[in-house]
C-alpha atoms as one frame of an Amber mdcrd trajectory, in Angstrom:
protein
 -22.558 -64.216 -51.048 -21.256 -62.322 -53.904 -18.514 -59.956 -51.072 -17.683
 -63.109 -49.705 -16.766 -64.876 -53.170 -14.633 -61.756 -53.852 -12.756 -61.882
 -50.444 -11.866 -66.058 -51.169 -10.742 -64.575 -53.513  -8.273 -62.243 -52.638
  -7.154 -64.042 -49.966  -5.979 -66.659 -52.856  -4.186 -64.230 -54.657  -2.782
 -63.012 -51.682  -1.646 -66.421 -51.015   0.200 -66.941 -54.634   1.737 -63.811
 -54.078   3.653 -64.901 -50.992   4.403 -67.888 -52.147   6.061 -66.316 -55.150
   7.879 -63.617 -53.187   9.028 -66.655 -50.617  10.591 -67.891 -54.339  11.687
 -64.663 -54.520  13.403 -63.708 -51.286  15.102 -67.645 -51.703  16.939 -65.963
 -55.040  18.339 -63.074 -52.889  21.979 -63.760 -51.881  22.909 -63.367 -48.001
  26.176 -61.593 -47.564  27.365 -63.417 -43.679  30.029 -60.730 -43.438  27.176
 -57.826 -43.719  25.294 -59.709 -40.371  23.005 -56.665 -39.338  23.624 -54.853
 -42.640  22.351 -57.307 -45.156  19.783 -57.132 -47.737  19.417 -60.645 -48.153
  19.398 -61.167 -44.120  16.212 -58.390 -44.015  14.322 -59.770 -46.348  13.997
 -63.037 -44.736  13.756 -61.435 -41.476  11.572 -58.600 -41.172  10.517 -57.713
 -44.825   8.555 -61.411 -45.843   6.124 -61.102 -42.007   5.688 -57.344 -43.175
   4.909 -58.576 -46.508   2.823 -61.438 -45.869   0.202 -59.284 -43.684   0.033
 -57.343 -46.043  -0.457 -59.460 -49.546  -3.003 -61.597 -46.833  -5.543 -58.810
 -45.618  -8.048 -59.785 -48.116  -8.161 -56.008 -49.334  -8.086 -55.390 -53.247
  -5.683 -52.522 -52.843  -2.834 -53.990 -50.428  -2.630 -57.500 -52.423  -2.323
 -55.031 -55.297   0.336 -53.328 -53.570   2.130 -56.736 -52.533   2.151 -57.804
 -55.917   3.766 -54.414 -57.130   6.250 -55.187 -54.736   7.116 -58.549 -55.545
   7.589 -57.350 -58.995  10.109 -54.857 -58.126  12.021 -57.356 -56.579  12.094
 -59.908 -59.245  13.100 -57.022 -61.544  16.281 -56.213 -59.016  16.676 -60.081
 -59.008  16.644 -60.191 -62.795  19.158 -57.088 -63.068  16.622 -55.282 -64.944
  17.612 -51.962 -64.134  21.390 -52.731 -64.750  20.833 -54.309 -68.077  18.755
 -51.059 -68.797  20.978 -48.813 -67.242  24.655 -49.749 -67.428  27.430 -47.712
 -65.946  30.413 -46.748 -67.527  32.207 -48.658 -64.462  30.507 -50.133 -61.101
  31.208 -48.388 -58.312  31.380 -49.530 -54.812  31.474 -48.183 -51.540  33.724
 -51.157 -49.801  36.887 -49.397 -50.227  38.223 -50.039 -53.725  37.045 -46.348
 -54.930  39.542 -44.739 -52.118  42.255 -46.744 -53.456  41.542 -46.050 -56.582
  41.915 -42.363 -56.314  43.792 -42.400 -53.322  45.843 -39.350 -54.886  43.116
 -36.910 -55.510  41.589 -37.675 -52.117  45.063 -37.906 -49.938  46.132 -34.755
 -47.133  48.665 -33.990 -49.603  46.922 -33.563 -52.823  44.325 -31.577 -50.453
  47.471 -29.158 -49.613  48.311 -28.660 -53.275  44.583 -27.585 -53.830  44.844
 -25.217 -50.702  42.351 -27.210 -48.996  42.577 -28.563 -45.719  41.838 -32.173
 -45.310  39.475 -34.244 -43.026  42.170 -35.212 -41.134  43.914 -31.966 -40.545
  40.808 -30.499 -40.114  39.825 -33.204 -37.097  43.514 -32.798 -35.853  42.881
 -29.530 -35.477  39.682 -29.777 -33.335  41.170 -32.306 -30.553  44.472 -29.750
 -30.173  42.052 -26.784 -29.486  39.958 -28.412 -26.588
């Protein structure tokens, strides 16, 4: 009676814990130009049935490890890590760091270093075959 008791419940907490990290997921902002690519789009997807076996198995030491989970995510939610951690400048990877230093990473500043760039390099290749 007692092991039975004790899996109720689990299976309770495992149920508040998807209920919060359905809250959760909610928060996270889909990016429709990123279809395939997306965080946001993942979550929802694939991550939450992933998630809810495993916060619902009735076992002490997965609904601990769904709730561990769900608090990483409110803490990326909550910009914990950013607030803790600031850069000096955010940095992305969509383009606007090329253009940025466009002259340190262009063929010609490559040829004033003596280096040969990518596209030299590639050019290079396609003449040889």
């Amino acid at each position: 009676l007692l092991l039975l008791l004790c899996l109720i419940v689990e299976v309770m907490k495992g149920h508040q814990i998807v209920a919060q990290m359905k809250v959760a997921v909610e928060r996270w902002p889909v990016v429709r130009e990123r279809s395939g690519r997306d965080l946001g789009e993942f979550l929802r997807n694939v991550y939450i049935t992933k998630f809810n076996k495993l916060a619902n198995s009735g076992k002490a030491d997965e609904t601990l490890q769904a709730q561990k989970q769900l608090f990483a995510l409110e803490d990326l939610l909550d910009n914990k890590y950013r607030n803790e951690f600031s850069r000096v400048e955010d940095t992305t990877f969509t383009g606007d760091a090329g253009r940025k230093h466009y002259s340190k990473l262009s063929s010609k500043s490559q040829d004033t270093y003596n280096k040969e760039g990518f596209i030299a390099k590639m050019l290079k290749k396609n003449k040889k075959k």
